[in-house]
Amino acid sequence: MKALIIDDEPDNVRLLALQLNRHCPQVELVGQFTDSTEGLKAIQVLRPALVFLDIEMPMMNGFQLLERVGEINFHIVFVTAYDQYAVRAFRFSALDYLLKPIDTVDLIATVRRAETTARINPQQLELMRQYYPPVGHPAGAAGVPPTTKGRIALPHASGVVFVDIQKIIYCEADSNYTRFFLDSGEQYMVTKTLGDVQEVLELRDFVRVHRQYMVNVNHIQKLVKGEGTYLILSNGTNIPVARQQKERLMERFGWV
């Protein structure tokens, strides 16, 4: 795969190029740019299959660059410094990302995904814009998550589906996968652990009630207490509540 690196920090560019040359022989690095304008020109001329793109760059940030590209017919891996809301935004939109400093194992796995997955869906990028704080805006530092329209991208076997978060009734762990149950009766299995899902949804009216289950509190109809405490959800499903989660659940939502 022909690849480009676009990042305004020269040291980051050099290190990523070195890691790709050493550990990703399937990647042909055809350009390295610290100027986003030059990077944009290179995309248009060289037509890469893979672009490693920093978001926060001067003059023209990563989002502005992608707007000028037009149709995006290449795979994008966003490269960013750690920020909890930025990472949540990537996960909501099911986009590939790498955190600086880049871990070699993560890099290898990301490149392998790029070989087998479809190009970016424009809706994924739109979700990313909604969840990612504006460049230069201290949303993460202020501790306030960015506003959203309440949708999430679920990567599954045949692609990516976009669903309204409030239509998700509950999530169930299945080894290293998670199954999403929707109020329409649809189910989607995604290649994320329930722990990964919890990081994304715990601020959106979801609560982990059991090692195997996370539920949307808006779909809880009844809490049945006793030795085997469980929830009855809007679709009639009974979900067990772990003993250590019962008091936390009742306290959080003001139940008496």
Short mmCIF file of N, CA, C and O in Angstrom, two decimals, residues 104-230:
data_model
loop_
_atom_site.label_atom_id
_atom_site.label_comp_id
_atom_site.label_asym_id
_atom_site.label_seq_id
_atom_site.Cartn_x
_atom_site.Cartn_y
_atom_site.Cartn_z
N THR A 104 4.33 0.13 18.62
CA THR A 104 4.57 -0.66 17.42
C THR A 104 3.51 -1.73 17.21
O THR A 104 3.05 -1.96 16.08
N VAL A 105 3.09 -2.39 18.27
CA VAL A 105 2.06 -3.44 18.16
C VAL A 105 0.76 -2.84 17.64
O VAL A 105 0.09 -3.42 16.76
N ASP A 106 0.38 -1.66 18.15
CA ASP A 106 -0.83 -1.00 17.68
C ASP A 106 -0.70 -0.61 16.21
O ASP A 106 -1.67 -0.72 15.44
N LEU A 107 0.48 -0.15 15.83
CA LEU A 107 0.71 0.24 14.44
C LEU A 107 0.53 -0.94 13.50
O LEU A 107 -0.15 -0.84 12.47
N ILE A 108 1.13 -2.06 13.84
CA ILE A 108 1.03 -3.25 12.99
C ILE A 108 -0.42 -3.68 12.84
O ILE A 108 -0.90 -3.99 11.73
N ALA A 109 -1.17 -3.69 13.95
CA ALA A 109 -2.58 -4.09 13.91
C ALA A 109 -3.41 -3.13 13.07
O ALA A 109 -4.30 -3.55 12.32
N THR A 110 -3.11 -1.84 13.18
CA THR A 110 -3.85 -0.83 12.43
C THR A 110 -3.61 -0.98 10.94
O THR A 110 -4.54 -0.87 10.13
N VAL A 111 -2.36 -1.20 10.55
CA VAL A 111 -2.04 -1.38 9.13
C VAL A 111 -2.73 -2.63 8.58
O VAL A 111 -3.25 -2.62 7.46
N ARG A 112 -2.78 -3.68 9.36
CA ARG A 112 -3.46 -4.91 8.91
C ARG A 112 -4.94 -4.66 8.69
O ARG A 112 -5.55 -5.16 7.74
N ARG A 113 -5.56 -3.87 9.58
CA ARG A 113 -6.98 -3.53 9.39
C ARG A 113 -7.18 -2.73 8.12
O ARG A 113 -8.15 -2.92 7.39
N ALA A 114 -6.25 -1.82 7.86
CA ALA A 114 -6.36 -0.98 6.67
C ALA A 114 -6.31 -1.82 5.38
O ALA A 114 -6.89 -1.44 4.37
N GLU A 115 -5.63 -2.96 5.45
CA GLU A 115 -5.54 -3.83 4.27
C GLU A 115 -6.87 -4.52 3.97
O GLU A 115 -7.13 -4.87 2.82
N THR A 116 -7.68 -4.72 4.98
CA THR A 116 -8.87 -5.56 4.80
C THR A 116 -10.19 -4.82 4.92
O THR A 116 -11.23 -5.34 4.49
N THR A 117 -10.21 -3.62 5.50
CA THR A 117 -11.47 -2.91 5.71
C THR A 117 -11.73 -1.93 4.59
O THR A 117 -10.83 -1.53 3.85
N ALA A 118 -13.00 -1.54 4.48
CA ALA A 118 -13.41 -0.61 3.43
C ALA A 118 -12.87 0.79 3.72
O ALA A 118 -12.48 1.11 4.83
N ARG A 119 -12.86 1.60 2.69
CA ARG A 119 -12.46 3.00 2.86
C ARG A 119 -13.43 3.71 3.80
O ARG A 119 -14.52 3.22 4.07
N ILE A 120 -13.04 4.86 4.28
CA ILE A 120 -13.84 5.61 5.23
C ILE A 120 -15.22 5.94 4.67
O ILE A 120 -15.36 6.27 3.49
N ASN A 121 -16.23 5.80 5.50
CA ASN A 121 -17.59 6.19 5.16
C ASN A 121 -17.76 7.67 5.56
O ASN A 121 -17.41 8.04 6.68
N PRO A 122 -18.30 8.52 4.68
CA PRO A 122 -18.45 9.94 5.03
C PRO A 122 -19.21 10.16 6.33
O PRO A 122 -18.95 11.12 7.05
N GLN A 123 -20.17 9.26 6.65
CA GLN A 123 -20.91 9.41 7.91
C GLN A 123 -20.01 9.22 9.12
O GLN A 123 -20.24 9.82 10.17
N GLN A 124 -18.97 8.37 8.98
CA GLN A 124 -18.03 8.20 10.08
C GLN A 124 -17.30 9.50 10.36
O GLN A 124 -17.11 9.89 11.51
N LEU A 125 -16.89 10.18 9.31
CA LEU A 125 -16.18 11.45 9.48
C LEU A 125 -17.10 12.50 10.08
O LEU A 125 -16.69 13.30 10.92
N GLU A 126 -18.37 12.49 9.69
CA GLU A 126 -19.32 13.45 10.25
C GLU A 126 -19.54 13.19 11.74
O GLU A 126 -19.61 14.13 12.55
N LEU A 127 -19.63 11.91 12.13
CA LEU A 127 -19.75 11.59 13.55
C LEU A 127 -18.52 12.08 14.30
O LEU A 127 -18.62 12.61 15.41
N MET A 128 -17.36 11.89 13.69
CA MET A 128 -16.12 12.32 14.32
C MET A 128 -16.14 13.82 14.58
O MET A 128 -15.76 14.30 15.65
N ARG A 129 -16.62 14.58 13.62
CA ARG A 129 -16.69 16.05 13.79
C ARG A 129 -17.60 16.41 14.96
O ARG A 129 -17.33 17.35 15.70
N GLN A 130 -18.70 15.67 15.11
CA GLN A 130 -19.66 15.99 16.16
C GLN A 130 -19.09 15.71 17.55
O GLN A 130 -19.35 16.44 18.49
N TYR A 131 -18.32 14.64 17.65
CA TYR A 131 -17.85 14.21 18.96
C TYR A 131 -16.49 14.81 19.33
O TYR A 131 -16.14 14.85 20.51
N TYR A 132 -15.73 15.23 18.33
CA TYR A 132 -14.39 15.74 18.61
C TYR A 132 -14.47 17.21 18.95
O TYR A 132 -15.10 17.99 18.22
N PRO A 133 -13.84 17.66 20.06
CA PRO A 133 -13.85 19.09 20.39
C PRO A 133 -13.21 19.88 19.26
O PRO A 133 -12.28 19.41 18.62
N PRO A 134 -13.73 21.08 18.96
CA PRO A 134 -13.10 21.90 17.93
C PRO A 134 -11.61 22.05 18.19
O PRO A 134 -11.18 22.16 19.34
N VAL A 135 -10.80 22.02 17.12
CA VAL A 135 -9.36 22.13 17.28
C VAL A 135 -9.02 23.43 18.01
O VAL A 135 -9.50 24.52 17.66
N GLY A 136 -8.23 23.30 19.07
CA GLY A 136 -7.88 24.46 19.87
C GLY A 136 -8.84 24.73 21.01
O GLY A 136 -8.58 25.56 21.87
N HIS A 137 -9.97 24.01 21.03
CA HIS A 137 -10.95 24.21 22.10
C HIS A 137 -10.62 23.29 23.27
O HIS A 137 -10.46 22.10 23.09
N PRO A 138 -10.53 23.84 24.49
CA PRO A 138 -10.10 23.03 25.65
C PRO A 138 -11.22 22.20 26.26
O PRO A 138 -11.38 22.15 27.46
N ALA A 139 -12.01 21.51 25.43
CA ALA A 139 -13.13 20.75 25.97
C ALA A 139 -12.66 19.65 26.90
O ALA A 139 -13.21 19.45 27.97
N GLY A 140 -11.61 18.92 26.45
CA GLY A 140 -11.12 17.83 27.28
C GLY A 140 -10.57 18.34 28.60
O GLY A 140 -10.84 17.79 29.65
N ALA A 141 -9.81 19.44 28.54
CA ALA A 141 -9.21 19.98 29.75
C ALA A 141 -10.27 20.48 30.72
O ALA A 141 -10.13 20.40 31.92
N ALA A 142 -11.38 20.98 30.16
CA ALA A 142 -12.44 21.51 31.01
C ALA A 142 -13.28 20.39 31.62
O ALA A 142 -14.10 20.64 32.49
N GLY A 143 -13.08 19.18 31.12
CA GLY A 143 -13.82 18.06 31.66
C GLY A 143 -15.24 17.96 31.12
O GLY A 143 -16.08 17.29 31.68
N VAL A 144 -15.54 18.63 30.01
CA VAL A 144 -16.87 18.62 29.44
C VAL A 144 -16.83 17.92 28.09
O VAL A 144 -16.16 18.39 27.18
N PRO A 145 -17.54 16.81 27.94
CA PRO A 145 -17.53 16.13 26.66
C PRO A 145 -18.21 16.97 25.59
O PRO A 145 -19.12 17.75 25.89
N PRO A 146 -17.80 16.86 24.33
CA PRO A 146 -18.42 17.63 23.27
C PRO A 146 -19.87 17.23 23.06
O PRO A 146 -20.27 16.11 23.36
N THR A 147 -20.67 18.17 22.54
CA THR A 147 -22.06 17.86 22.27
C THR A 147 -22.15 16.89 21.09
O THR A 147 -21.28 16.84 20.24
N THR A 148 -23.25 16.12 21.04
CA THR A 148 -23.41 15.13 19.99
C THR A 148 -24.85 15.10 19.56
O THR A 148 -25.73 15.67 20.18
N LYS A 149 -25.10 14.40 18.47
CA LYS A 149 -26.47 14.18 18.01
C LYS A 149 -26.95 12.79 18.41
O LYS A 149 -27.99 12.34 17.93
N GLY A 150 -26.18 12.11 19.25
CA GLY A 150 -26.67 10.87 19.79
C GLY A 150 -26.62 9.68 18.87
O GLY A 150 -27.49 8.80 18.95
N ARG A 151 -25.65 9.59 17.97
CA ARG A 151 -25.50 8.43 17.11
C ARG A 151 -24.15 7.79 17.37
O ARG A 151 -23.23 8.41 17.88
N ILE A 152 -24.05 6.53 16.97
CA ILE A 152 -22.80 5.80 17.14
C ILE A 152 -22.60 4.91 15.91
O ILE A 152 -23.57 4.43 15.32
N ALA A 153 -21.34 4.72 15.53
CA ALA A 153 -21.01 3.83 14.42
C ALA A 153 -20.64 2.47 14.98
O ALA A 153 -19.77 2.37 15.85
N LEU A 154 -21.28 1.43 14.48
CA LEU A 154 -21.01 0.06 14.94
C LEU A 154 -20.36 -0.73 13.80
O LEU A 154 -21.04 -1.08 12.83
N PRO A 155 -19.05 -1.00 13.91
CA PRO A 155 -18.41 -1.82 12.87
C PRO A 155 -18.76 -3.29 13.06
O PRO A 155 -18.60 -3.84 14.15
N HIS A 156 -19.28 -3.91 12.01
CA HIS A 156 -19.62 -5.33 12.12
C HIS A 156 -19.15 -6.06 10.87
O HIS A 156 -18.43 -5.49 10.04
N ALA A 157 -19.55 -7.30 10.70
CA ALA A 157 -18.97 -8.16 9.67
C ALA A 157 -19.13 -7.60 8.26
O ALA A 157 -18.21 -7.73 7.43
N SER A 158 -20.25 -6.96 7.95
CA SER A 158 -20.49 -6.51 6.59
C SER A 158 -20.27 -5.01 6.40
O SER A 158 -20.64 -4.45 5.36
N GLY A 159 -19.71 -4.32 7.37
CA GLY A 159 -19.44 -2.89 7.21
C GLY A 159 -19.64 -2.13 8.51
O GLY A 159 -19.31 -2.62 9.59
N VAL A 160 -20.20 -0.93 8.38
CA VAL A 160 -20.47 -0.07 9.54
C VAL A 160 -21.92 0.36 9.49
O VAL A 160 -22.40 0.81 8.45
N VAL A 161 -22.62 0.21 10.60
CA VAL A 161 -24.01 0.67 10.68
C VAL A 161 -24.06 1.82 11.67
O VAL A 161 -23.34 1.84 12.67
N PHE A 162 -24.91 2.81 11.39
CA PHE A 162 -25.03 3.99 12.24
C PHE A 162 -26.39 3.95 12.92
O PHE A 162 -27.43 3.87 12.25
N VAL A 163 -26.37 3.99 14.25
CA VAL A 163 -27.63 3.85 15.00
C VAL A 163 -27.77 4.97 16.02
O VAL A 163 -26.78 5.52 16.52
N ASP A 164 -29.01 5.30 16.33
CA ASP A 164 -29.33 6.24 17.40
C ASP A 164 -29.03 5.54 18.73
O ASP A 164 -29.51 4.43 18.98
N ILE A 165 -28.23 6.17 19.57
CA ILE A 165 -27.84 5.56 20.84
C ILE A 165 -29.04 5.15 21.67
O ILE A 165 -29.06 4.11 22.31
N GLN A 166 -30.09 5.96 21.65
CA GLN A 166 -31.25 5.67 22.49
C GLN A 166 -32.07 4.49 21.99
O GLN A 166 -32.98 4.02 22.66
N LYS A 167 -31.76 4.00 20.79
CA LYS A 167 -32.43 2.81 20.28
C LYS A 167 -31.74 1.52 20.75
O LYS A 167 -32.24 0.42 20.53
N ILE A 168 -30.56 1.68 21.38
CA ILE A 168 -29.86 0.52 21.92
C ILE A 168 -30.44 0.20 23.29
O ILE A 168 -30.45 1.04 24.19
N ILE A 169 -30.94 -1.03 23.46
CA ILE A 169 -31.54 -1.43 24.74
C ILE A 169 -30.46 -1.90 25.71
O ILE A 169 -30.40 -1.46 26.85
N TYR A 170 -29.61 -2.79 25.23
CA TYR A 170 -28.51 -3.25 26.08
C TYR A 170 -27.40 -3.84 25.23
O TYR A 170 -27.57 -4.08 24.02
N CYS A 171 -26.25 -4.05 25.86
CA CYS A 171 -25.08 -4.64 25.22
C CYS A 171 -24.66 -5.87 26.04
O CYS A 171 -24.69 -5.83 27.26
N GLU A 172 -24.25 -6.91 25.33
CA GLU A 172 -23.87 -8.15 25.99
C GLU A 172 -22.47 -8.57 25.55
O GLU A 172 -22.17 -8.62 24.35
N ALA A 173 -21.62 -8.87 26.52
CA ALA A 173 -20.26 -9.33 26.21
C ALA A 173 -20.31 -10.74 25.64
O ALA A 173 -21.07 -11.59 26.09
N ASP A 174 -19.46 -10.97 24.63
CA ASP A 174 -19.33 -12.30 24.04
C ASP A 174 -17.85 -12.49 23.72
O ASP A 174 -17.39 -12.19 22.63
N SER A 175 -17.10 -12.94 24.74
CA SER A 175 -15.65 -13.06 24.63
C SER A 175 -15.06 -11.69 24.32
O SER A 175 -15.30 -10.73 25.03
N ASN A 176 -14.31 -11.56 23.21
CA ASN A 176 -13.71 -10.28 22.84
C ASN A 176 -14.62 -9.45 21.94
O ASN A 176 -14.16 -8.49 21.30
N TYR A 177 -15.88 -9.83 21.86
CA TYR A 177 -16.86 -9.12 21.04
C TYR A 177 -17.97 -8.59 21.94
O TYR A 177 -18.09 -8.98 23.10
N THR A 178 -18.80 -7.71 21.38
CA THR A 178 -19.97 -7.22 22.09
C THR A 178 -21.16 -7.24 21.15
O THR A 178 -21.07 -6.79 20.00
N ARG A 179 -22.29 -7.76 21.65
CA ARG A 179 -23.52 -7.79 20.86
C ARG A 179 -24.44 -6.66 21.32
O ARG A 179 -24.70 -6.50 22.51
N PHE A 180 -24.90 -5.87 20.35
CA PHE A 180 -25.82 -4.76 20.62
C PHE A 180 -27.25 -5.19 20.28
O PHE A 180 -27.50 -5.70 19.19
N PHE A 181 -28.18 -4.93 21.20
CA PHE A 181 -29.58 -5.27 21.00
C PHE A 181 -30.37 -3.97 20.85
O PHE A 181 -30.38 -3.14 21.76
N LEU A 182 -31.06 -3.80 19.72
CA LEU A 182 -31.80 -2.58 19.43
C LEU A 182 -33.29 -2.77 19.66
O LEU A 182 -33.80 -3.90 19.64
N ASP A 183 -34.01 -1.65 19.85
CA ASP A 183 -35.44 -1.74 20.11
C ASP A 183 -36.23 -2.20 18.88
O ASP A 183 -37.40 -2.56 18.98
N SER A 184 -35.59 -2.21 17.73
CA SER A 184 -36.22 -2.70 16.51
C SER A 184 -36.18 -4.23 16.41
O SER A 184 -36.78 -4.82 15.52
N GLY A 185 -35.42 -4.85 17.33
CA GLY A 185 -35.21 -6.29 17.28
C GLY A 185 -33.92 -6.67 16.59
O GLY A 185 -33.51 -7.84 16.63
N GLU A 186 -33.25 -5.70 15.95
CA GLU A 186 -31.99 -5.97 15.27
C GLU A 186 -30.88 -6.21 16.30
O GLU A 186 -30.91 -5.66 17.41
N GLN A 187 -29.89 -7.01 15.90
CA GLN A 187 -28.71 -7.27 16.72
C GLN A 187 -27.46 -7.06 15.87
O GLN A 187 -27.45 -7.41 14.69
N TYR A 188 -26.43 -6.51 16.49
CA TYR A 188 -25.16 -6.32 15.80
C TYR A 188 -24.02 -6.77 16.70
O TYR A 188 -23.94 -6.37 17.86
N MET A 189 -23.16 -7.61 16.14
CA MET A 189 -21.96 -8.05 16.86
C MET A 189 -20.79 -7.19 16.39
O MET A 189 -20.51 -7.09 15.19
N VAL A 190 -20.10 -6.53 17.33
CA VAL A 190 -18.97 -5.68 16.96
C VAL A 190 -17.69 -6.22 17.59
O VAL A 190 -17.71 -6.89 18.63
N THR A 191 -16.58 -5.89 16.96
CA THR A 191 -15.29 -6.42 17.41
C THR A 191 -14.68 -5.52 18.48
O THR A 191 -13.56 -5.02 18.32
N LYS A 192 -15.42 -5.30 19.53
CA LYS A 192 -14.97 -4.52 20.68
C LYS A 192 -15.37 -5.27 21.95
O LYS A 192 -16.42 -5.90 22.00
N THR A 193 -14.53 -5.18 22.97
CA THR A 193 -14.91 -5.77 24.25
C THR A 193 -15.96 -4.89 24.92
O THR A 193 -16.11 -3.70 24.57
N LEU A 194 -16.65 -5.44 25.91
CA LEU A 194 -17.63 -4.64 26.63
C LEU A 194 -16.95 -3.52 27.40
O LEU A 194 -17.53 -2.45 27.60
N GLY A 195 -15.69 -3.72 27.80
CA GLY A 195 -14.94 -2.65 28.46
C GLY A 195 -14.73 -1.47 27.53
O GLY A 195 -14.83 -0.31 27.92
N ASP A 196 -14.42 -1.77 26.25
CA ASP A 196 -14.28 -0.70 25.26
C ASP A 196 -15.59 0.05 25.08
O ASP A 196 -15.62 1.29 25.00
N VAL A 197 -16.67 -0.71 24.99
CA VAL A 197 -17.99 -0.11 24.82
C VAL A 197 -18.34 0.76 26.03
O VAL A 197 -18.90 1.85 25.89
N GLN A 198 -18.01 0.29 27.21
CA GLN A 198 -18.30 1.05 28.43
C GLN A 198 -17.63 2.42 28.40
O GLN A 198 -18.24 3.42 28.79
N GLU A 199 -16.39 2.47 27.94
CA GLU A 199 -15.69 3.76 27.86
C GLU A 199 -16.44 4.75 27.01
O GLU A 199 -16.45 5.95 27.28
N VAL A 200 -17.10 4.27 25.97
CA VAL A 200 -17.79 5.14 25.04
C VAL A 200 -19.17 5.54 25.54
O VAL A 200 -19.59 6.70 25.42
N LEU A 201 -19.89 4.60 26.14
CA LEU A 201 -21.31 4.83 26.43
C LEU A 201 -21.62 5.21 27.87
O LEU A 201 -22.76 5.58 28.16
N GLU A 202 -20.67 5.13 28.78
CA GLU A 202 -21.01 5.34 30.18
C GLU A 202 -21.48 6.75 30.49
O GLU A 202 -22.13 6.98 31.51
N LEU A 203 -21.18 7.72 29.61
CA LEU A 203 -21.67 9.08 29.82
C LEU A 203 -22.97 9.32 29.06
O LEU A 203 -23.47 10.44 29.04
N ARG A 204 -23.50 8.30 28.44
CA ARG A 204 -24.71 8.45 27.62
C ARG A 204 -25.86 7.59 28.14
O ARG A 204 -26.52 6.88 27.41
N ASP A 205 -26.10 7.63 29.44
CA ASP A 205 -27.23 6.93 30.07
C ASP A 205 -27.09 5.42 30.06
O ASP A 205 -28.10 4.71 30.19
N PHE A 206 -25.89 4.91 29.92
CA PHE A 206 -25.67 3.48 30.02
C PHE A 206 -24.92 3.17 31.31
O PHE A 206 -24.09 3.97 31.76
N VAL A 207 -25.21 2.00 31.88
CA VAL A 207 -24.54 1.62 33.11
C VAL A 207 -24.19 0.13 33.04
O VAL A 207 -24.98 -0.68 32.54
N ARG A 208 -23.01 -0.20 33.52
CA ARG A 208 -22.56 -1.59 33.58
C ARG A 208 -23.18 -2.21 34.83
O ARG A 208 -22.87 -1.80 35.94
N VAL A 209 -24.05 -3.19 34.65
CA VAL A 209 -24.73 -3.79 35.80
C VAL A 209 -24.22 -5.18 36.12
O VAL A 209 -24.60 -5.77 37.14
N HIS A 210 -23.36 -5.70 35.24
CA HIS A 210 -22.90 -7.07 35.38
C HIS A 210 -21.66 -7.20 34.51
O HIS A 210 -21.48 -6.43 33.55
N ARG A 211 -20.79 -8.16 34.82
CA ARG A 211 -19.58 -8.30 33.99
C ARG A 211 -19.93 -8.58 32.53
O ARG A 211 -19.14 -8.31 31.63
N GLN A 212 -21.16 -9.09 32.29
CA GLN A 212 -21.54 -9.46 30.93
C GLN A 212 -22.50 -8.48 30.28
O GLN A 212 -22.72 -8.54 29.07
N TYR A 213 -23.06 -7.52 31.07
CA TYR A 213 -24.11 -6.68 30.52
C TYR A 213 -23.92 -5.20 30.85
O TYR A 213 -23.51 -4.83 31.94
N MET A 214 -24.32 -4.37 29.87
CA MET A 214 -24.43 -2.93 30.06
C MET A 214 -25.79 -2.53 29.50
O MET A 214 -26.17 -2.95 28.40
N VAL A 215 -26.55 -1.73 30.26
CA VAL A 215 -27.92 -1.43 29.85
C VAL A 215 -28.14 0.08 29.69
O VAL A 215 -27.48 0.90 30.32
N ASN A 216 -29.10 0.41 28.82
CA ASN A 216 -29.56 1.78 28.65
C ASN A 216 -30.64 2.02 29.70
O ASN A 216 -31.69 1.37 29.68
N VAL A 217 -30.39 2.94 30.63
CA VAL A 217 -31.33 3.13 31.75
C VAL A 217 -32.71 3.58 31.27
O VAL A 217 -33.70 3.39 31.98
N ASN A 218 -32.77 4.18 30.08
CA ASN A 218 -34.07 4.62 29.56
C ASN A 218 -34.94 3.45 29.12
O ASN A 218 -36.13 3.64 28.85
N HIS A 219 -34.36 2.26 29.05
CA HIS A 219 -35.13 1.07 28.67
C HIS A 219 -35.39 0.15 29.86
O HIS A 219 -35.89 -0.95 29.68
N ILE A 220 -35.03 0.60 31.07
CA ILE A 220 -35.32 -0.20 32.26
C ILE A 220 -36.77 0.03 32.67
O ILE A 220 -37.19 1.16 32.89
N GLN A 221 -37.55 -1.06 32.77
CA GLN A 221 -38.94 -0.95 33.19
C GLN A 221 -39.13 -1.31 34.66
O GLN A 221 -40.00 -0.77 35.33
N LYS A 222 -38.27 -2.22 35.14
CA LYS A 222 -38.48 -2.66 36.52
C LYS A 222 -37.20 -3.25 37.07
O LYS A 222 -36.43 -3.88 36.36
N LEU A 223 -36.96 -2.99 38.37
CA LEU A 223 -35.87 -3.63 39.10
C LEU A 223 -36.49 -4.60 40.10
O LEU A 223 -37.27 -4.19 40.97
N VAL A 224 -36.17 -5.87 39.93
CA VAL A 224 -36.71 -6.89 40.82
C VAL A 224 -35.62 -7.25 41.83
O VAL A 224 -34.56 -7.77 41.46
N LYS A 225 -35.88 -6.93 43.13
CA LYS A 225 -34.88 -7.13 44.15
C LYS A 225 -35.06 -8.48 44.83
O LYS A 225 -36.15 -9.02 44.91
N GLY A 226 -33.98 -8.98 45.35
CA GLY A 226 -33.99 -10.26 46.03
C GLY A 226 -32.60 -10.86 45.96
O GLY A 226 -31.63 -10.16 45.66
N GLU A 227 -32.50 -12.13 46.24
CA GLU A 227 -31.18 -12.77 46.18
C GLU A 227 -30.64 -12.74 44.76
O GLU A 227 -29.45 -12.58 44.54
N GLY A 228 -31.53 -12.89 43.79
CA GLY A 228 -31.12 -12.83 42.39
C GLY A 228 -31.69 -11.58 41.76
O GLY A 228 -32.63 -11.65 40.95
N THR A 229 -31.17 -10.41 42.13
CA THR A 229 -31.68 -9.14 41.61
C THR A 229 -31.51 -9.08 40.09
O THR A 229 -30.46 -9.45 39.56
N TYR A 230 -32.55 -8.58 39.40
CA TYR A 230 -32.45 -8.46 37.95
C TYR A 230 -33.30 -7.30 37.46
O TYR A 230 -34.18 -6.79 38.16
#
